[in-house]
Tab-separated table of C-alpha atoms and ligand atoms in Angstrom:
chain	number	residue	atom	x	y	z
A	255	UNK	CA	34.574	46.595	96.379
A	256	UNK	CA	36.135	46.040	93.010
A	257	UNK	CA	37.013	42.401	91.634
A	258	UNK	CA	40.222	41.573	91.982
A	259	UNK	CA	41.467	39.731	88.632
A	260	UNK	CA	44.806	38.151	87.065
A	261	UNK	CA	43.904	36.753	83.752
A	262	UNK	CA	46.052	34.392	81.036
A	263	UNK	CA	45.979	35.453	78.035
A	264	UNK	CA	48.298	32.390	76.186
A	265	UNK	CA	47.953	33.953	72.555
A	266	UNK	CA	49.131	31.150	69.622
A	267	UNK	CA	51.491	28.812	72.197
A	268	UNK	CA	51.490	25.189	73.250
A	269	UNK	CA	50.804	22.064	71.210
A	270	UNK	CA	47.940	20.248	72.990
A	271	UNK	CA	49.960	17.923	75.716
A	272	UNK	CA	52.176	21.033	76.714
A	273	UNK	CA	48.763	22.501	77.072
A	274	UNK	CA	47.204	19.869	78.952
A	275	UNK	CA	50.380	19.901	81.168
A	276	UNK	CA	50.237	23.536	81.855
A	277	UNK	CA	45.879	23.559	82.893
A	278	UNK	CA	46.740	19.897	84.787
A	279	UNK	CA	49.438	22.079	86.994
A	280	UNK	CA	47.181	25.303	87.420
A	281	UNK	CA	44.033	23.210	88.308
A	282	UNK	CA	45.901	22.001	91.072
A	283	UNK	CA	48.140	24.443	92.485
A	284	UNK	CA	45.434	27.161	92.004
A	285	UNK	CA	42.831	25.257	94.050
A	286	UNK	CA	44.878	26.063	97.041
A	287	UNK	CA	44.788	29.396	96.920
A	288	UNK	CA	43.249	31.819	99.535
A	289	UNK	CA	39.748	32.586	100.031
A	290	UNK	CA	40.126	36.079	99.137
A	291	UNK	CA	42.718	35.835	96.567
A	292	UNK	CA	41.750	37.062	93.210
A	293	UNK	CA	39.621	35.613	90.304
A	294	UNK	CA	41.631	33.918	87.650
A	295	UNK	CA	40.964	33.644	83.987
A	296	UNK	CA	42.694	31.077	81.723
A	297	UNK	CA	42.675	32.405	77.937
A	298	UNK	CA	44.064	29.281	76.033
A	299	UNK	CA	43.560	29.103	71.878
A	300	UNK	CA	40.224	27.897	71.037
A	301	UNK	CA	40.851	24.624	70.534
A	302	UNK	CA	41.892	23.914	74.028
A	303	UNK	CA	38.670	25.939	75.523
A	304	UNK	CA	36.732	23.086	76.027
A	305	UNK	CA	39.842	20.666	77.966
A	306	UNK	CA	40.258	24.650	79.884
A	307	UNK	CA	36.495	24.501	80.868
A	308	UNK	CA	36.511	20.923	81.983
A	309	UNK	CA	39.493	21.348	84.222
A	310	UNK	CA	37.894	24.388	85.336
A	311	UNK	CA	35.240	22.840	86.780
A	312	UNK	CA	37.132	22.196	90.245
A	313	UNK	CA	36.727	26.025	90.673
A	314	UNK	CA	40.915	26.870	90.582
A	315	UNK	CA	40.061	29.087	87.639
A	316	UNK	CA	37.410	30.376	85.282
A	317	UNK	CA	37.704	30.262	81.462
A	318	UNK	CA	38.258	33.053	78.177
A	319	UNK	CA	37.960	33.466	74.961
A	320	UNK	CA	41.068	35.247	72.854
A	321	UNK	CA	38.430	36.908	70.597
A	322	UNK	CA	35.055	36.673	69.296
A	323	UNK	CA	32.898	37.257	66.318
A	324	UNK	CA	30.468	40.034	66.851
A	325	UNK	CA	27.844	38.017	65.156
A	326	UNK	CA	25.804	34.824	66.017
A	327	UNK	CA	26.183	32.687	63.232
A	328	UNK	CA	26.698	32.699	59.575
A	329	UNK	CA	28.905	32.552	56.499
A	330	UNK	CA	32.468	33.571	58.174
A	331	UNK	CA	34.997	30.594	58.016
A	332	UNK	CA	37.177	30.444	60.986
A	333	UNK	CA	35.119	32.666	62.967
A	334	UNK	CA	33.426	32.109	66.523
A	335	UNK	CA	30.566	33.474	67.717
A	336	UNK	CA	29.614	34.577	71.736
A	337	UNK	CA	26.774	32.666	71.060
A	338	UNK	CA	28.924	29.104	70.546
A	339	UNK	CA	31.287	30.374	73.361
A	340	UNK	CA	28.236	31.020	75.867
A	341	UNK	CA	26.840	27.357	74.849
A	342	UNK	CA	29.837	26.203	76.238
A	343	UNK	CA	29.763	27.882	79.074
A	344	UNK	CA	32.938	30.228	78.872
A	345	UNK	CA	32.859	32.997	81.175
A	346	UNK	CA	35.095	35.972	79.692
A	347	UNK	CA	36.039	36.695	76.050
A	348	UNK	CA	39.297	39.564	75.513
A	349	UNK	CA	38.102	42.036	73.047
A	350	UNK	CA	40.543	44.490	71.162
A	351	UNK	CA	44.000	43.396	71.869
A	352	UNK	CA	46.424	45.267	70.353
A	353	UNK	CA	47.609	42.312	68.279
A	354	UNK	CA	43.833	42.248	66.887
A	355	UNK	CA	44.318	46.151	66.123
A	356	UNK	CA	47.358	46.094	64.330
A	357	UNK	CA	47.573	42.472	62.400
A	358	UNK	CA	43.819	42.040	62.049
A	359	UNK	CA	42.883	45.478	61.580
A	360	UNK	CA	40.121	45.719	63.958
A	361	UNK	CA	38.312	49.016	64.287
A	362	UNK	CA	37.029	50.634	67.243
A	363	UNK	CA	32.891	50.371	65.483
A	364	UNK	CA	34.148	46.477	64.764
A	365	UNK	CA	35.565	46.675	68.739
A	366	UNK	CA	32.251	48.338	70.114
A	367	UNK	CA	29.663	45.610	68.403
A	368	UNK	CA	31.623	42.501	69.900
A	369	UNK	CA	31.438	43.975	73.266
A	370	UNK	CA	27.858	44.358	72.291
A	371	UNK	CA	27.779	40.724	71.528
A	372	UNK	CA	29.851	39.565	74.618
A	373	UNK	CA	27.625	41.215	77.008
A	374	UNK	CA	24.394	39.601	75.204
A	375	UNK	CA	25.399	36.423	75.481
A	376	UNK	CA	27.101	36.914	79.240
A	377	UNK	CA	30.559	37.282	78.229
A	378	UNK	CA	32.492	39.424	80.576
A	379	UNK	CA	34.552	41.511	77.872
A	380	UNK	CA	38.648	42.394	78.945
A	381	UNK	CA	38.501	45.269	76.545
A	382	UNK	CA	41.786	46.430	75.698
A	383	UNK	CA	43.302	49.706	75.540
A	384	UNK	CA	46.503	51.548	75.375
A	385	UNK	CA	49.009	53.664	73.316
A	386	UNK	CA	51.920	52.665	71.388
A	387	UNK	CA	55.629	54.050	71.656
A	388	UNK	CA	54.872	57.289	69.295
A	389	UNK	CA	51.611	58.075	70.916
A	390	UNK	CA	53.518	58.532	74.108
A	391	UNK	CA	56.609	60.175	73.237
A	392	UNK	CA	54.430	62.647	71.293
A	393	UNK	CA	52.293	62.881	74.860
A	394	UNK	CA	49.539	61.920	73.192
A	395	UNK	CA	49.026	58.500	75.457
A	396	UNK	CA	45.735	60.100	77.766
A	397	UNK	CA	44.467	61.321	74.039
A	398	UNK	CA	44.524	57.660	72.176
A	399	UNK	CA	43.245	55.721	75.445
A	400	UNK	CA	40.175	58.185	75.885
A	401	UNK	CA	39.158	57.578	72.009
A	402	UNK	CA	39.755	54.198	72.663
A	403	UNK	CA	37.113	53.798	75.810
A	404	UNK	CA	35.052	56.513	73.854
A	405	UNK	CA	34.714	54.413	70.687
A	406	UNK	CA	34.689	51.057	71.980
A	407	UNK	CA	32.923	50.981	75.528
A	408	UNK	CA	30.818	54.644	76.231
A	409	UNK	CA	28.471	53.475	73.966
A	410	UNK	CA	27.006	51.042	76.855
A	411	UNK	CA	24.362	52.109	78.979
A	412	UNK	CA	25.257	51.948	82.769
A	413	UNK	CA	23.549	49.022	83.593
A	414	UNK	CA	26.049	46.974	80.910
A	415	UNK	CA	28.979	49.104	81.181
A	416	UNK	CA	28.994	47.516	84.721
A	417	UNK	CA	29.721	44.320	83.330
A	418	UNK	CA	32.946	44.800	81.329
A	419	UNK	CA	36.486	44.701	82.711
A	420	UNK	CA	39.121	47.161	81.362
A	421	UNK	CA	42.499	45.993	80.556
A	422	UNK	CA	45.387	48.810	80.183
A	423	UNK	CA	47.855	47.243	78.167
A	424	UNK	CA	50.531	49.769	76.225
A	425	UNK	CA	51.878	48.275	73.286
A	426	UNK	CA	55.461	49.372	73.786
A	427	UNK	CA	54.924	47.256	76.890
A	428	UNK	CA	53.397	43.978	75.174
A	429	UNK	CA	56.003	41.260	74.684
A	430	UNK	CA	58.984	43.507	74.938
A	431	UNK	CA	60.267	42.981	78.246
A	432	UNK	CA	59.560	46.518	79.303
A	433	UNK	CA	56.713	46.756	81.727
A	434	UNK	CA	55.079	50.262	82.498
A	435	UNK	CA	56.401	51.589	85.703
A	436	UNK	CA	54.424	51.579	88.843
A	437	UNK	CA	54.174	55.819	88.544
A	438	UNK	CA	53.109	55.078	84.912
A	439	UNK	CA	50.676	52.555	85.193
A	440	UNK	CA	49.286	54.155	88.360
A	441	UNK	CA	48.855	57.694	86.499
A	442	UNK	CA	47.100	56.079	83.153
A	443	UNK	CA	44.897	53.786	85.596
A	444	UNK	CA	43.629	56.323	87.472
A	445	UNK	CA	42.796	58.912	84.278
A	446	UNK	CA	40.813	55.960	82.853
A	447	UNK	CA	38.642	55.968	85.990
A	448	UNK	CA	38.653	59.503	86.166
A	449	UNK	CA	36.582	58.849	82.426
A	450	UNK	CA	34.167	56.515	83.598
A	451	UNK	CA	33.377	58.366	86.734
A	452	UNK	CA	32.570	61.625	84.120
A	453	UNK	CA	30.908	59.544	81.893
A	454	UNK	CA	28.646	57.619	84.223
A	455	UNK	CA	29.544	57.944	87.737
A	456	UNK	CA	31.630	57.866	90.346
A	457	UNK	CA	29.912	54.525	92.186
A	458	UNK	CA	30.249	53.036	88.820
A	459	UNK	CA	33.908	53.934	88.370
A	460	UNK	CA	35.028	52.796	91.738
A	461	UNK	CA	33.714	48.978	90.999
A	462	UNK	CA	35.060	49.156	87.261
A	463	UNK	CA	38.143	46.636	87.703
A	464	UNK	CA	40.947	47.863	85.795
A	465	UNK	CA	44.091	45.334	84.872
A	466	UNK	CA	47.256	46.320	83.797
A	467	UNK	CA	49.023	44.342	80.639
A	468	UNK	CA	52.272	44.236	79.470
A	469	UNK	CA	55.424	42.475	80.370
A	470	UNK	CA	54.305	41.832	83.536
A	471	UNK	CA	55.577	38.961	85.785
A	472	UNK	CA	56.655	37.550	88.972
A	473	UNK	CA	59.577	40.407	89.706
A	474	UNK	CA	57.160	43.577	88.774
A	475	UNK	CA	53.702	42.355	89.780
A	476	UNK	CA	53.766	43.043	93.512
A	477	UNK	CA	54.292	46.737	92.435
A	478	UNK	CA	52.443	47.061	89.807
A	479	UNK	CA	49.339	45.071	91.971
A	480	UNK	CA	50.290	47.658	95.312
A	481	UNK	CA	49.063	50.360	93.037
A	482	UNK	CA	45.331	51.603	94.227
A	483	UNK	CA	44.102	51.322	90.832
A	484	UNK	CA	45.606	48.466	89.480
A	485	UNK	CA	43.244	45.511	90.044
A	486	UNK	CA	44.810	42.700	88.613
A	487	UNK	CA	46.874	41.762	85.538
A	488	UNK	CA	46.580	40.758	81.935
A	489	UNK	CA	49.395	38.454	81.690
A	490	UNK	CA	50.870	37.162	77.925
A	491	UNK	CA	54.643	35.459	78.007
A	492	UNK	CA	54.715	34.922	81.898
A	493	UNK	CA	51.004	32.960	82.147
A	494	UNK	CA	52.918	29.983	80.036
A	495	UNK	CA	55.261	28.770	83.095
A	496	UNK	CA	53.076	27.902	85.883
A	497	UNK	CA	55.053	28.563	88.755
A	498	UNK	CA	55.723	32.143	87.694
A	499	UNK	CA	51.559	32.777	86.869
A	500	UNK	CA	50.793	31.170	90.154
A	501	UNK	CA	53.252	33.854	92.094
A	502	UNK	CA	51.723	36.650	89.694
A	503	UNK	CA	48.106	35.576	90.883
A	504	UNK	CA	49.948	35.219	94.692
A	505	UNK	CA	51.325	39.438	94.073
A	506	UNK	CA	48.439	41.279	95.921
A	507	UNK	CA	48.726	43.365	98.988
A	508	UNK	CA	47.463	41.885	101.853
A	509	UNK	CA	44.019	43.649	102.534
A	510	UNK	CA	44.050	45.702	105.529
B	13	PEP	C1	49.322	40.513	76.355
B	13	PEP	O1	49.559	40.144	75.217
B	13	PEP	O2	48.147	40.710	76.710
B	13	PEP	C2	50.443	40.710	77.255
B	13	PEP	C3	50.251	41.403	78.325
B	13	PEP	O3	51.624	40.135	76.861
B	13	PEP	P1	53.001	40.092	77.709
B	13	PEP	O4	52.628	39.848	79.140
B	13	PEP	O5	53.759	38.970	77.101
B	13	PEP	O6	53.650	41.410	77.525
Protein backbone atom coordinates (compact mmCIF):
# COMPACT_ATOMS: atom_id res chain seq x y z
CA UNK A 1 0.00 0.00 0.00
CA UNK A 2 1.20 3.35 -1.20
CA UNK A 3 1.54 6.49 1.23
CA UNK A 4 -1.02 8.62 1.03
CA UNK A 5 0.41 12.38 1.08
CA UNK A 6 -0.92 16.16 0.83
CA UNK A 7 2.03 18.38 1.20
CA UNK A 8 2.37 22.53 1.62
CA UNK A 9 4.49 23.88 -0.33
CA UNK A 10 4.11 27.93 0.96
CA UNK A 11 6.86 29.27 -1.57
CA UNK A 12 8.05 33.19 -0.51
CA UNK A 13 4.57 34.11 1.67
CA UNK A 14 3.87 35.17 5.22
CA UNK A 15 5.79 37.54 7.48
CA UNK A 16 6.64 35.54 10.63
CA UNK A 17 3.30 36.15 12.96
CA UNK A 18 1.00 35.38 9.85
CA UNK A 19 3.21 32.38 9.80
CA UNK A 20 3.05 31.49 13.28
CA UNK A 21 -0.78 32.01 12.98
CA UNK A 22 -1.17 29.75 10.08
CA UNK A 23 1.26 26.43 11.84
CA UNK A 24 -0.65 27.50 15.44
CA UNK A 25 -4.13 26.71 13.41
CA UNK A 26 -2.81 23.52 11.46
CA UNK A 27 -1.14 22.04 14.64
CA UNK A 28 -4.40 22.01 16.05
CA UNK A 29 -7.00 21.31 13.67
CA UNK A 30 -4.73 18.67 12.00
CA UNK A 31 -4.25 16.70 15.23
CA UNK A 32 -7.80 15.66 14.90
CA UNK A 33 -7.67 14.09 11.96
CA UNK A 34 -8.38 10.34 11.24
CA UNK A 35 -6.19 7.53 11.89
CA UNK A 36 -5.87 6.66 8.38
CA UNK A 37 -5.96 9.98 6.86
CA UNK A 38 -2.95 10.93 4.92
CA UNK A 39 0.61 12.17 5.88
CA UNK A 40 1.00 15.88 5.79
CA UNK A 41 4.01 17.93 4.97
CA UNK A 42 4.34 21.64 5.87
CA UNK A 43 6.96 23.39 3.39
CA UNK A 44 7.29 26.93 5.02
CA UNK A 45 10.53 29.34 3.89
CA UNK A 46 13.52 28.42 5.75
CA UNK A 47 13.43 30.69 8.25
CA UNK A 48 10.27 29.45 9.75
CA UNK A 49 11.56 25.57 9.54
CA UNK A 50 12.62 25.43 12.86
CA UNK A 51 9.05 27.26 14.64
CA UNK A 52 7.40 24.39 11.67
CA UNK A 53 9.44 21.55 13.38
CA UNK A 54 8.68 22.56 16.90
CA UNK A 55 4.97 22.76 16.34
CA UNK A 56 5.34 19.62 14.58
CA UNK A 57 6.27 17.83 17.31
CA UNK A 58 2.51 17.10 18.46
CA UNK A 59 2.49 14.75 15.38
CA UNK A 60 -0.48 16.95 13.24
CA UNK A 61 2.16 17.24 10.54
CA UNK A 62 5.70 16.50 9.46
CA UNK A 63 8.13 19.15 8.13
CA UNK A 64 9.98 20.24 4.35
CA UNK A 65 12.42 21.90 2.97
CA UNK A 66 11.62 24.27 -0.35
CA UNK A 67 15.08 23.30 -1.73
CA UNK A 68 18.42 22.18 -0.87
CA UNK A 69 22.03 22.48 -1.72
CA UNK A 70 23.41 19.33 -3.18
CA UNK A 71 26.48 19.77 -1.14
CA UNK A 72 27.38 19.51 2.63
CA UNK A 73 29.04 22.53 3.42
CA UNK A 74 31.20 25.15 1.96
CA UNK A 75 31.73 28.51 0.30
CA UNK A 76 27.99 29.13 -1.18
CA UNK A 77 26.29 32.20 0.56
CA UNK A 78 22.66 31.71 1.01
CA UNK A 79 22.77 28.15 0.42
CA UNK A 80 21.54 25.13 2.70
CA UNK A 81 22.77 21.98 2.85
CA UNK A 82 20.68 18.33 3.60
CA UNK A 83 23.20 17.94 5.97
CA UNK A 84 22.02 21.28 8.21
CA UNK A 85 18.36 20.33 7.31
CA UNK A 86 18.83 16.57 8.61
CA UNK A 87 20.56 18.12 11.93
CA UNK A 88 17.44 19.61 12.45
CA UNK A 89 15.53 16.97 11.98
CA UNK A 90 13.36 17.91 8.82
CA UNK A 91 11.82 15.08 7.21
CA UNK A 92 11.21 15.96 3.35
CA UNK A 93 13.04 18.50 1.14
CA UNK A 94 11.04 19.45 -2.64
CA UNK A 95 13.60 19.10 -5.28
CA UNK A 96 13.12 20.61 -8.89
CA UNK A 97 10.14 22.79 -8.81
CA UNK A 98 9.43 24.33 -11.77
CA UNK A 99 10.02 27.78 -10.29
CA UNK A 100 13.71 26.39 -9.48
CA UNK A 101 13.87 25.31 -13.33
CA UNK A 102 12.91 28.32 -14.90
CA UNK A 103 14.11 31.40 -12.46
CA UNK A 104 17.07 29.55 -10.98
CA UNK A 105 18.05 27.63 -13.86
CA UNK A 106 18.40 24.33 -12.34
CA UNK A 107 19.46 21.44 -14.53
CA UNK A 108 18.34 18.02 -14.50
CA UNK A 109 22.55 16.74 -13.53
CA UNK A 110 22.16 19.82 -10.77
CA UNK A 111 18.39 18.07 -10.02
CA UNK A 112 19.82 14.39 -9.92
CA UNK A 113 22.89 15.20 -7.27
CA UNK A 114 20.45 16.93 -4.66
CA UNK A 115 18.25 13.98 -4.72
CA UNK A 116 21.51 12.23 -4.23
CA UNK A 117 22.12 14.40 -1.28
CA UNK A 118 18.49 14.26 0.14
CA UNK A 119 18.44 10.61 0.25
CA UNK A 120 22.03 10.55 2.10
CA UNK A 121 21.12 12.51 4.66
CA UNK A 122 17.29 10.93 4.98
CA UNK A 123 15.49 13.50 3.17
CA UNK A 124 12.46 12.17 1.48
CA UNK A 125 12.83 14.13 -1.97
CA UNK A 126 9.13 15.53 -3.71
CA UNK A 127 10.88 15.58 -7.03
CA UNK A 128 9.08 17.57 -9.42
CA UNK A 129 8.08 17.02 -12.85
CA UNK A 130 5.87 18.20 -15.57
CA UNK A 131 5.47 20.02 -18.96
CA UNK A 132 4.70 23.49 -19.71
CA UNK A 133 1.83 24.91 -22.05
CA UNK A 134 3.99 24.40 -25.47
CA UNK A 135 5.23 21.01 -24.53
CA UNK A 136 1.64 19.93 -24.44
CA UNK A 137 0.00 21.58 -27.20
CA UNK A 138 2.91 20.31 -29.33
CA UNK A 139 1.98 16.63 -27.60
CA UNK A 140 5.13 16.47 -26.43
CA UNK A 141 3.95 16.36 -22.47
CA UNK A 142 4.73 12.13 -22.00
CA UNK A 143 8.22 13.13 -23.95
CA UNK A 144 9.48 16.10 -21.40
CA UNK A 145 8.15 14.18 -18.14
CA UNK A 146 10.06 10.85 -19.15
CA UNK A 147 13.47 12.98 -19.64
CA UNK A 148 12.61 14.54 -16.63
CA UNK A 149 12.34 11.13 -14.32
CA UNK A 150 15.17 9.82 -16.72
CA UNK A 151 17.62 12.62 -15.86
CA UNK A 152 16.76 13.39 -12.46
CA UNK A 153 15.58 10.10 -10.58
CA UNK A 154 16.60 6.63 -12.86
CA UNK A 155 19.87 7.19 -11.85
CA UNK A 156 18.94 5.63 -8.23
CA UNK A 157 19.38 2.17 -7.56
CA UNK A 158 16.11 0.39 -6.40
CA UNK A 159 16.79 0.22 -2.98
CA UNK A 160 16.85 4.42 -2.93
CA UNK A 161 14.53 5.02 -5.67
CA UNK A 162 12.09 3.54 -3.04
CA UNK A 163 12.54 6.40 -0.96
CA UNK A 164 11.59 9.40 -3.13
CA UNK A 165 8.07 10.72 -3.72
CA UNK A 166 7.09 12.01 -7.21
CA UNK A 167 5.21 15.13 -7.57
CA UNK A 168 3.37 15.78 -11.12
CA UNK A 169 2.98 19.31 -11.26
CA UNK A 170 2.38 20.96 -15.03
CA UNK A 171 3.44 24.36 -15.18
CA UNK A 172 0.50 25.70 -17.14
CA UNK A 173 -1.24 24.42 -14.02
CA UNK A 174 1.06 26.14 -11.24
CA UNK A 175 -0.47 29.33 -9.88
CA UNK A 176 -2.81 29.92 -12.74
CA UNK A 177 -6.02 28.85 -11.54
CA UNK A 178 -6.26 26.06 -14.05
CA UNK A 179 -5.88 22.68 -12.48
CA UNK A 180 -5.25 19.52 -14.76
CA UNK A 181 -8.42 17.66 -15.24
CA UNK A 182 -9.16 14.48 -13.49
CA UNK A 183 -8.80 12.49 -17.24
CA UNK A 184 -5.51 14.49 -17.51
CA UNK A 185 -3.94 14.04 -14.40
CA UNK A 186 -5.13 10.42 -14.25
CA UNK A 187 -3.55 9.65 -17.86
CA UNK A 188 0.04 11.47 -17.03
CA UNK A 189 -0.05 9.68 -13.45
CA UNK A 190 -0.44 6.51 -14.61
CA UNK A 191 2.36 6.78 -17.72
CA UNK A 192 4.79 7.89 -14.98
CA UNK A 193 4.19 4.58 -13.18
CA UNK A 194 4.05 2.78 -16.23
CA UNK A 195 8.13 4.20 -16.28
CA UNK A 196 9.08 3.11 -13.03
CA UNK A 197 7.47 -0.24 -13.31
CA UNK A 198 9.85 -0.64 -16.82
CA UNK A 199 12.60 0.75 -15.22
CA UNK A 200 12.63 -1.18 -11.98
CA UNK A 201 9.55 -3.01 -11.34
CA UNK A 202 6.24 -3.36 -11.04
CA UNK A 203 6.23 -3.97 -6.90
CA UNK A 204 8.32 -0.92 -6.88
CA UNK A 205 5.98 1.16 -9.02
CA UNK A 206 2.85 0.25 -7.21
CA UNK A 207 4.33 1.75 -3.69
CA UNK A 208 5.94 4.85 -5.58
CA UNK A 209 3.42 7.65 -4.22
CA UNK A 210 2.70 9.98 -6.88
CA UNK A 211 1.08 13.68 -6.01
CA UNK A 212 -0.47 15.82 -8.29
CA UNK A 213 0.45 19.84 -8.23
CA UNK A 214 -1.09 22.61 -9.60
CA UNK A 215 -3.99 24.80 -8.78
CA UNK A 216 -5.36 22.42 -6.74
CA UNK A 217 -7.82 23.14 -3.85
CA UNK A 218 -10.79 22.46 -1.85
CA UNK A 219 -13.43 22.41 -5.06
CA UNK A 220 -11.05 20.01 -7.38
CA UNK A 221 -9.24 17.85 -4.83
CA UNK A 222 -11.87 15.20 -4.15
CA UNK A 223 -11.53 14.44 -7.95
CA UNK A 224 -8.38 14.82 -8.54
CA UNK A 225 -7.62 12.51 -5.02
CA UNK A 226 -10.63 9.74 -6.44
CA UNK A 227 -8.18 9.14 -9.21
CA UNK A 228 -6.31 5.52 -8.67
CA UNK A 229 -3.08 7.06 -9.20
CA UNK A 230 -3.21 10.19 -7.65
CA UNK A 231 -1.88 9.81 -4.09
CA UNK A 232 -2.01 13.01 -2.63
CA UNK A 233 -1.37 16.66 -3.55
CA UNK A 234 1.33 19.25 -3.83
CA UNK A 235 -0.52 22.22 -2.81
CA UNK A 236 1.02 26.11 -3.47
CA UNK A 237 -1.75 29.17 -3.18
CA UNK A 238 -4.49 27.01 -1.38
CA UNK A 239 -1.97 25.53 1.65
CA UNK A 240 -1.88 29.46 2.90
CA UNK A 241 -5.68 29.52 4.27
CA UNK A 242 -6.02 26.84 6.72
CA UNK A 243 -9.44 25.91 6.49
CA UNK A 244 -9.21 25.28 2.76
CA UNK A 245 -5.63 22.96 3.27
CA UNK A 246 -7.34 21.19 6.08
CA UNK A 247 -10.47 20.17 3.59
CA UNK A 248 -7.72 19.43 0.80
CA UNK A 249 -5.93 16.98 3.34
CA UNK A 250 -9.89 15.86 4.38
CA UNK A 251 -10.48 15.08 0.01
CA UNK A 252 -9.68 11.27 -0.02
CA UNK A 253 -12.01 8.51 -0.88
CA UNK A 254 -13.07 6.63 1.83
CA UNK A 255 -11.07 3.26 1.64
CA UNK A 256 -13.17 0.40 0.87
C1 LIG B 1 3.21 24.57 -6.45
O1 LIG B 1 3.83 25.61 -6.60
O2 LIG B 1 3.81 23.53 -6.12
C2 LIG B 1 1.78 24.58 -6.68
C3 LIG B 1 1.17 23.46 -6.85
O3 LIG B 1 1.20 25.83 -6.70
P1 LIG B 1 -0.38 26.15 -6.82
O4 LIG B 1 -1.10 25.13 -5.98
O5 LIG B 1 -0.50 27.53 -6.29
O6 LIG B 1 -0.73 26.03 -8.25
Amino acid sequence: MRKKIVAANWKMNLDFNMAEDLMAELSEKLAEREEDGPEIVICPPFPYLEMAIDFSEDGAFLTGAQNIHPLDAGPYTGEVSAAMLASMLVDYCIIGHSERRLHFGESDAFLAEKVKAALKWDLTPIFCCGETLDQRNEKRHFEVVSDQLAAGLFHLPESEFRRVVIAYEPVWAIGTGVNATNEQAQEMHAWIRKLIAEKYNPATAAVTSILYGGSCNAGNAPGLFAQPDVDGGLIGGASLKADEFISITRSFPARQ
